[in-house]
Tab-separated table of C-alpha atoms in Angstrom:
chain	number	residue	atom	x	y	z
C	412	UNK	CA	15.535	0.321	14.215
C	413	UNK	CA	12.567	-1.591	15.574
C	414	UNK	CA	9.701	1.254	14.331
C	415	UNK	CA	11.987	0.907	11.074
C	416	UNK	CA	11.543	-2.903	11.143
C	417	UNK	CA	7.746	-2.232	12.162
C	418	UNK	CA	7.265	0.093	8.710
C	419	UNK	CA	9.412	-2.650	6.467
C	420	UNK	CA	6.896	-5.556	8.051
C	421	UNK	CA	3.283	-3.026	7.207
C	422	UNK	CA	4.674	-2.668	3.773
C	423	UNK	CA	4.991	-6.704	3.098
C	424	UNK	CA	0.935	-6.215	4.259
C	425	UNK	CA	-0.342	-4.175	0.672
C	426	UNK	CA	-1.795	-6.009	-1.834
C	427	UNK	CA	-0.346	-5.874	-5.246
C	428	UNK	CA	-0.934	-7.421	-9.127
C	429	UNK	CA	1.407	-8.512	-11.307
C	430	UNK	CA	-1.223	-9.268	-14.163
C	431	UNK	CA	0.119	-8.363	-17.665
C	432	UNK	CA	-3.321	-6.504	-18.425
C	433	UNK	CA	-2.617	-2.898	-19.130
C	434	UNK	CA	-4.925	-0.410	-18.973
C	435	UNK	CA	-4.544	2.755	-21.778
C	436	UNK	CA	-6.248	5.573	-20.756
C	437	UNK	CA	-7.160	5.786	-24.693
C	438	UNK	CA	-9.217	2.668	-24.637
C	439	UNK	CA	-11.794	3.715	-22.475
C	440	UNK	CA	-13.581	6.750	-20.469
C	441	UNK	CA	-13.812	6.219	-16.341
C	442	UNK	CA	-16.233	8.179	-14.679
C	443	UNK	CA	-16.634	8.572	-10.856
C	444	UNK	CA	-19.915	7.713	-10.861
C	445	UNK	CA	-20.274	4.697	-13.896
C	446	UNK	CA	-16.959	2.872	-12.856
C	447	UNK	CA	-16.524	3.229	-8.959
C	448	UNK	CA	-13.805	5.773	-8.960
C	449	UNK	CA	-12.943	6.145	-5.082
C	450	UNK	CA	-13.650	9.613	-4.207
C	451	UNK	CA	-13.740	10.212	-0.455
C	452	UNK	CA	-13.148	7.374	2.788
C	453	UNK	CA	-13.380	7.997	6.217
C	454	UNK	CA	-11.383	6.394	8.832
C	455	UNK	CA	-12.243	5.763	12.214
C	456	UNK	CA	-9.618	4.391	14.855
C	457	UNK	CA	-10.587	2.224	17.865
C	458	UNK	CA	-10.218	5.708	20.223
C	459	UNK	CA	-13.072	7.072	18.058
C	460	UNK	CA	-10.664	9.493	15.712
C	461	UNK	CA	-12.237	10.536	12.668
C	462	UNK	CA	-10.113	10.857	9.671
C	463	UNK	CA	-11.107	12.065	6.149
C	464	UNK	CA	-9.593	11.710	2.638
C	465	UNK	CA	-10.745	13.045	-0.332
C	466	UNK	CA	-9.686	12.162	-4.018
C	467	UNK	CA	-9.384	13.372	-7.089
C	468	UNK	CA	-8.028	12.615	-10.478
C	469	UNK	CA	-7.120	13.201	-14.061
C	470	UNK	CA	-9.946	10.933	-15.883
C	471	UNK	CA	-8.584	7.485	-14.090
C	472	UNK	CA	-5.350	8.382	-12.554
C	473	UNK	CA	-5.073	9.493	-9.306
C	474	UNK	CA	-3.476	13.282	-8.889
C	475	UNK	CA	-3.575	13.958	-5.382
C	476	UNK	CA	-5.144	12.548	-1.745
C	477	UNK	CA	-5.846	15.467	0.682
C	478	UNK	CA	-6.885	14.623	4.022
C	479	UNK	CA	-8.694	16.702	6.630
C	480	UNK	CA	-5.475	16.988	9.142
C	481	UNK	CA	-3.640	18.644	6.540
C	482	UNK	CA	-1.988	15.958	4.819
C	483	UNK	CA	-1.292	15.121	1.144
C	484	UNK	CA	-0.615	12.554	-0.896
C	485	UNK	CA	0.572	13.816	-4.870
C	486	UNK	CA	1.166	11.682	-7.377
C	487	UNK	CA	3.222	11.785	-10.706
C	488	UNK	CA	2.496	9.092	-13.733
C	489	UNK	CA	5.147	8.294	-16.749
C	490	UNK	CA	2.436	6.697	-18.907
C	491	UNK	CA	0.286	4.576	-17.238
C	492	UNK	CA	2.421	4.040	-15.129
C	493	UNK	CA	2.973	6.122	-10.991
C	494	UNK	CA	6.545	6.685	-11.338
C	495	UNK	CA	6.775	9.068	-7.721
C	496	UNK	CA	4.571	10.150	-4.793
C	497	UNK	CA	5.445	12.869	-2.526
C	498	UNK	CA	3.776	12.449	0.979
C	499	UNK	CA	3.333	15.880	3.242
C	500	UNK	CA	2.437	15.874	7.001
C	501	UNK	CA	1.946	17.919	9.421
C	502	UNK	CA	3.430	17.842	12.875
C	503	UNK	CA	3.219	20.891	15.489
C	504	UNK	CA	2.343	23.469	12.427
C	505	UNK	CA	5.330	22.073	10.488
C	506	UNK	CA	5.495	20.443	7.192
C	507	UNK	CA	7.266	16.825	6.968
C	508	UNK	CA	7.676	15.266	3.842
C	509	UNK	CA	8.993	12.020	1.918
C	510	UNK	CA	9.598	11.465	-1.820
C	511	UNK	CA	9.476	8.086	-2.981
C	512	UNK	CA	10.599	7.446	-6.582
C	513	UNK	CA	9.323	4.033	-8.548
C	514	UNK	CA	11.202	1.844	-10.964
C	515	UNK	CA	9.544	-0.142	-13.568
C	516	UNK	CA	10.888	-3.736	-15.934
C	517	UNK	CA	7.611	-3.791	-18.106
C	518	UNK	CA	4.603	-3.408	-15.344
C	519	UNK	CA	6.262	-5.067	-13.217
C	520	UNK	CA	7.678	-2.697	-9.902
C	521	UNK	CA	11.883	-3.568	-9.761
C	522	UNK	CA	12.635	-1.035	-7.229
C	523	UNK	CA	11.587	1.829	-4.806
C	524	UNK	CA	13.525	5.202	-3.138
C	525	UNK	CA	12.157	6.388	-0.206
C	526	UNK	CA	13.990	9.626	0.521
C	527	UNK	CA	12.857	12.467	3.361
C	528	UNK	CA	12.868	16.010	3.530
C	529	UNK	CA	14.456	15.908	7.082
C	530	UNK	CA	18.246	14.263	6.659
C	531	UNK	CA	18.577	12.857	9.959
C	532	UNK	CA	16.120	10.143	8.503
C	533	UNK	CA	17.840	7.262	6.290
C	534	UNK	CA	16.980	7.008	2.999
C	535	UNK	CA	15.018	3.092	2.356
C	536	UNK	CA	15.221	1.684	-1.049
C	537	UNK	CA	13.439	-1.467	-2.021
C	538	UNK	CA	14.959	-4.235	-5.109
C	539	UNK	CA	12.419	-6.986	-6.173
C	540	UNK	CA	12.492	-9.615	-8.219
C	541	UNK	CA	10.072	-12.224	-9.278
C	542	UNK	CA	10.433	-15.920	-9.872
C	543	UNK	CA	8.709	-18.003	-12.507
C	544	UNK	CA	5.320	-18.884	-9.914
C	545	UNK	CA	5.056	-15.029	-9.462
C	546	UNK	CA	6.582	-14.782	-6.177
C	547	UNK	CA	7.834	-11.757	-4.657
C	548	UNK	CA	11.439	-11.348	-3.142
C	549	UNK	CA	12.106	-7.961	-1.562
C	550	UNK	CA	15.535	-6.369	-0.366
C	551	UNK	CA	16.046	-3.475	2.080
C	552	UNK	CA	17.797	-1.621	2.168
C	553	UNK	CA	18.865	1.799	4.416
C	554	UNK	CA	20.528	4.228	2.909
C	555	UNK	CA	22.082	7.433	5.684
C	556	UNK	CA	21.533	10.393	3.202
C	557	UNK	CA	24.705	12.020	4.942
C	558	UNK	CA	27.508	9.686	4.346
C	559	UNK	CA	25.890	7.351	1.561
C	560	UNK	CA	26.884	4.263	3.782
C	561	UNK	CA	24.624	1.479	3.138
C	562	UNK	CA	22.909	-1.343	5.638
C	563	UNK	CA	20.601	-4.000	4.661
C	564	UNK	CA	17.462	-3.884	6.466
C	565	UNK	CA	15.556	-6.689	5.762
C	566	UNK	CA	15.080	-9.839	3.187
C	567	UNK	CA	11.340	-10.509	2.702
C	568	UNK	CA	9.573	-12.529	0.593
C	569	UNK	CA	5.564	-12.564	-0.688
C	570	UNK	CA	3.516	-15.598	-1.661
C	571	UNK	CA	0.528	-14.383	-4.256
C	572	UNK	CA	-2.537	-16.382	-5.193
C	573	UNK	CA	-4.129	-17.118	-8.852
C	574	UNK	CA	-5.496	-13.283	-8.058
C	575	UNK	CA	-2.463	-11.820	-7.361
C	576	UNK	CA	-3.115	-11.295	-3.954
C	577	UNK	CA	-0.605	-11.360	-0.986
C	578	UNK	CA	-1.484	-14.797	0.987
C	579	UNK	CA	1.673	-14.860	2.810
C	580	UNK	CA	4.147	-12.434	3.802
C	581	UNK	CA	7.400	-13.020	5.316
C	582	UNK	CA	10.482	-10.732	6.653
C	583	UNK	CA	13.275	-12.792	7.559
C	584	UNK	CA	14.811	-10.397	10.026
C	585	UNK	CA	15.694	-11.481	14.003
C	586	UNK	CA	12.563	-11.982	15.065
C	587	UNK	CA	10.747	-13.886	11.769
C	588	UNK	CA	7.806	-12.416	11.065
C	589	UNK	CA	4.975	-14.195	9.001
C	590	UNK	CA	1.675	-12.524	8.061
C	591	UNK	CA	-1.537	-14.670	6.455
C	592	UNK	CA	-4.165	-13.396	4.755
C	593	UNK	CA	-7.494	-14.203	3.545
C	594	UNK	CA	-9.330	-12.944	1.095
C	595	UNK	CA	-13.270	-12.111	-1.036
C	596	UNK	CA	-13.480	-11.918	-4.521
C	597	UNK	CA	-15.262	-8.383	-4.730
C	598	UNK	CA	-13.899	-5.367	-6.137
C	599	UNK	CA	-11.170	-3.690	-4.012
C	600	UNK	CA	-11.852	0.875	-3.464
C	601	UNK	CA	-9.246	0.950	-5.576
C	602	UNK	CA	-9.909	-1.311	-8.759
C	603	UNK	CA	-9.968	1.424	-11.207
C	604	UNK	CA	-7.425	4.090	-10.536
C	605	UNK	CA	-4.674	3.175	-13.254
C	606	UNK	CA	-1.346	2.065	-11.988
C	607	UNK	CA	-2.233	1.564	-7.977
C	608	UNK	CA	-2.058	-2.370	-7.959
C	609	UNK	CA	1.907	-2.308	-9.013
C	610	UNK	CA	2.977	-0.405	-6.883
C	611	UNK	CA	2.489	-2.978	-3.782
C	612	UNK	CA	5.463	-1.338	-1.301
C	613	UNK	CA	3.676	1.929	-0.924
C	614	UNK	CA	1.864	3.420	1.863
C	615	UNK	CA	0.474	6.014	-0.385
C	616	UNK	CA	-3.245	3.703	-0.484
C	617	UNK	CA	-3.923	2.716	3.104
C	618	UNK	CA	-3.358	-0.631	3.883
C	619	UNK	CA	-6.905	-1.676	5.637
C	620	UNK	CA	-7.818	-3.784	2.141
C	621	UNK	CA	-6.229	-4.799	-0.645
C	622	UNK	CA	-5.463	-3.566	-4.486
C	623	UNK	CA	-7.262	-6.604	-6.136
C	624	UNK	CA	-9.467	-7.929	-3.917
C	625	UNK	CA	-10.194	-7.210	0.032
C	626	UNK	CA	-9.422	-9.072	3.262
C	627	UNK	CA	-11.311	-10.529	5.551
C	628	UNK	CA	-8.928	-12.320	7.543
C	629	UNK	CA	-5.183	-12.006	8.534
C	630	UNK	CA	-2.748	-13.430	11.054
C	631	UNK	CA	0.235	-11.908	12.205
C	632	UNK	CA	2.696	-13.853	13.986
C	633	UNK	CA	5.905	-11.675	15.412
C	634	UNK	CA	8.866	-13.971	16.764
C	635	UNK	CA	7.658	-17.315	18.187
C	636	UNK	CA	4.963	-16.799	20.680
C	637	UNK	CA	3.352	-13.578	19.678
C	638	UNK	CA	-0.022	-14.349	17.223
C	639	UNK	CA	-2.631	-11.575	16.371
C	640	UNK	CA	-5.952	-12.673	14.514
C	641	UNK	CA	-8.052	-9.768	12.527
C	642	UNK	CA	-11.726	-10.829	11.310
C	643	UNK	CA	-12.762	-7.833	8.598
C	644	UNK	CA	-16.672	-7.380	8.447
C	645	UNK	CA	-16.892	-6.189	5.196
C	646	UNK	CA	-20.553	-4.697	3.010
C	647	UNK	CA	-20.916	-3.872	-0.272
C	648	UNK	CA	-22.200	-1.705	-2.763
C	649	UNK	CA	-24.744	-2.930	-5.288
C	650	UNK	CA	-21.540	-3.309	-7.797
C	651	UNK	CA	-19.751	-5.227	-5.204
C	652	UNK	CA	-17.327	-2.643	-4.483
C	653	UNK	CA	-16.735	-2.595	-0.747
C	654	UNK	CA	-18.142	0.639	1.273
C	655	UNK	CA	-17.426	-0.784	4.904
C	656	UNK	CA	-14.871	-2.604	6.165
C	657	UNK	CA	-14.592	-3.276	10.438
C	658	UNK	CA	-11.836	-5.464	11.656
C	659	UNK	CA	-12.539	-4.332	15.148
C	660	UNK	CA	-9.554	-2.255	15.922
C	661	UNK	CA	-10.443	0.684	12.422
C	662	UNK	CA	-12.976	1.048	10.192
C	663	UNK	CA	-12.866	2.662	6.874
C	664	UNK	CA	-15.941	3.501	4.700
C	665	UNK	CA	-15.582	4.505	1.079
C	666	UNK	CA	-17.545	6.442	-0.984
C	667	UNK	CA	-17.965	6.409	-4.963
């Protein structure tokens, strides 16, 4: 329940848009190296472990993530739109996989199913709705794939500035948890691969920066006397899409 809890909390952390603009792959031609198209980053934890991703794509939409441990991340699109990712690791030579399926009300994400490949693992699926200033309510809930029985996990709620980034994230569980964030106003790894700033619950991006613009300063505060501060050093390319970001604990370059 608690590493559950832990997951549900992360997820309120990603960075989403809920701009009407739509992008139509029609309209215009991305190229990796014109338009920034993320093709490789590199991770590096505060023990020193290296880990690679590479990218690749259909003009602007993202097929597939492949990292160097074995690890995939595949993507399916309905439009312009990611409508499922299936996520494959690898744990003691065998494969473990999850299959989330994504909902849509215009281009704006309504709900999320979570389901694994192993059953003894609950099924999570994620309602949203939106009020009138843009913010974000989320539901929980767990779903036990062998009798169907339902529990709610969590109620959650996201506060978005005139950017449509995540400034303040909530999960009203036992303890509260808030999260704050700061933000720049450069261009985010992730800017132009079509349909990654909706879907805002996913793991399926990383969640070291955001999907609009990136952080450079978050609080987490878990129950009532438990605060944690990250400062993100952040550097540029000479398009102002980030290439380095350090908040002490990982660092993740990109490259373009």
């Amino acid at each position: 329940m608690k590493k559950k809890l832990l997951y549900l909390f992360s997820a309120l952390l990603v960075l989403t848009s809920c701009s009407n603009d739509e992008t139509k792959e029609d309209d215009v031609v991305i190229t990796p190296k014109s338009q920034n198209l993320l093709k490789k980053s590199i991770e590096t934890n505060g023990n020193g472990i290296v880990r690679t991703a590479i990218y690749t794509y259909e003009g602007n939409k993202i097929d597939k993530i492949t990292y160097d441990d074995g690890a995939t991340t595949v993507f399916t699109y309905t439009g312009d739109l990611i409508t499922k990712t299936v996520q494959t690791e690898i744990h003691n030579g065998k494969a473990y996989s999850n299959t989330t399926t994504f909902a849509y009300e215009g281009n704006k994400l309504r709900s999320s199913l979570k389901v694994y490949s192993e059953n003894r693992i609950n099924t999570m699926q994620g309602i949203f709705s939106y009020d009138v200033e843009g913010k974000i309510s989320a539901t929980y809930i767990d779903i036990d794939p062998l009798t169907q029985k339902q529990k709610l996990m969590t109620l959650s709620a996201l506060t978005l500035d005139s950017n449509k980034n995540i400034v303040k994230a909530e999960m009203f569980t036992s303890p509260y948890n808030i999260s704050l964030m700061e933000y720049d106003t450069k261009n985010t790894p992730f800017k132009n691969i079509v349909g990654a700033s909706l879907i805002f619950n996913s793991d399926a991006f990383g969640r070291e920066v955001g999907l609009n613009n990136n952080k450079t300063k978050e609080i987490l505060r878990y129950g009532k006397d438990n605060e944690d501060t990250l400062i993100y050093s952040n550097i540029y390319n000479s398009d102002n899409y980030l290439i380095t970001s350090d908040n002490g604990r990982k660092m993740m370059e990109y490259f373009y």
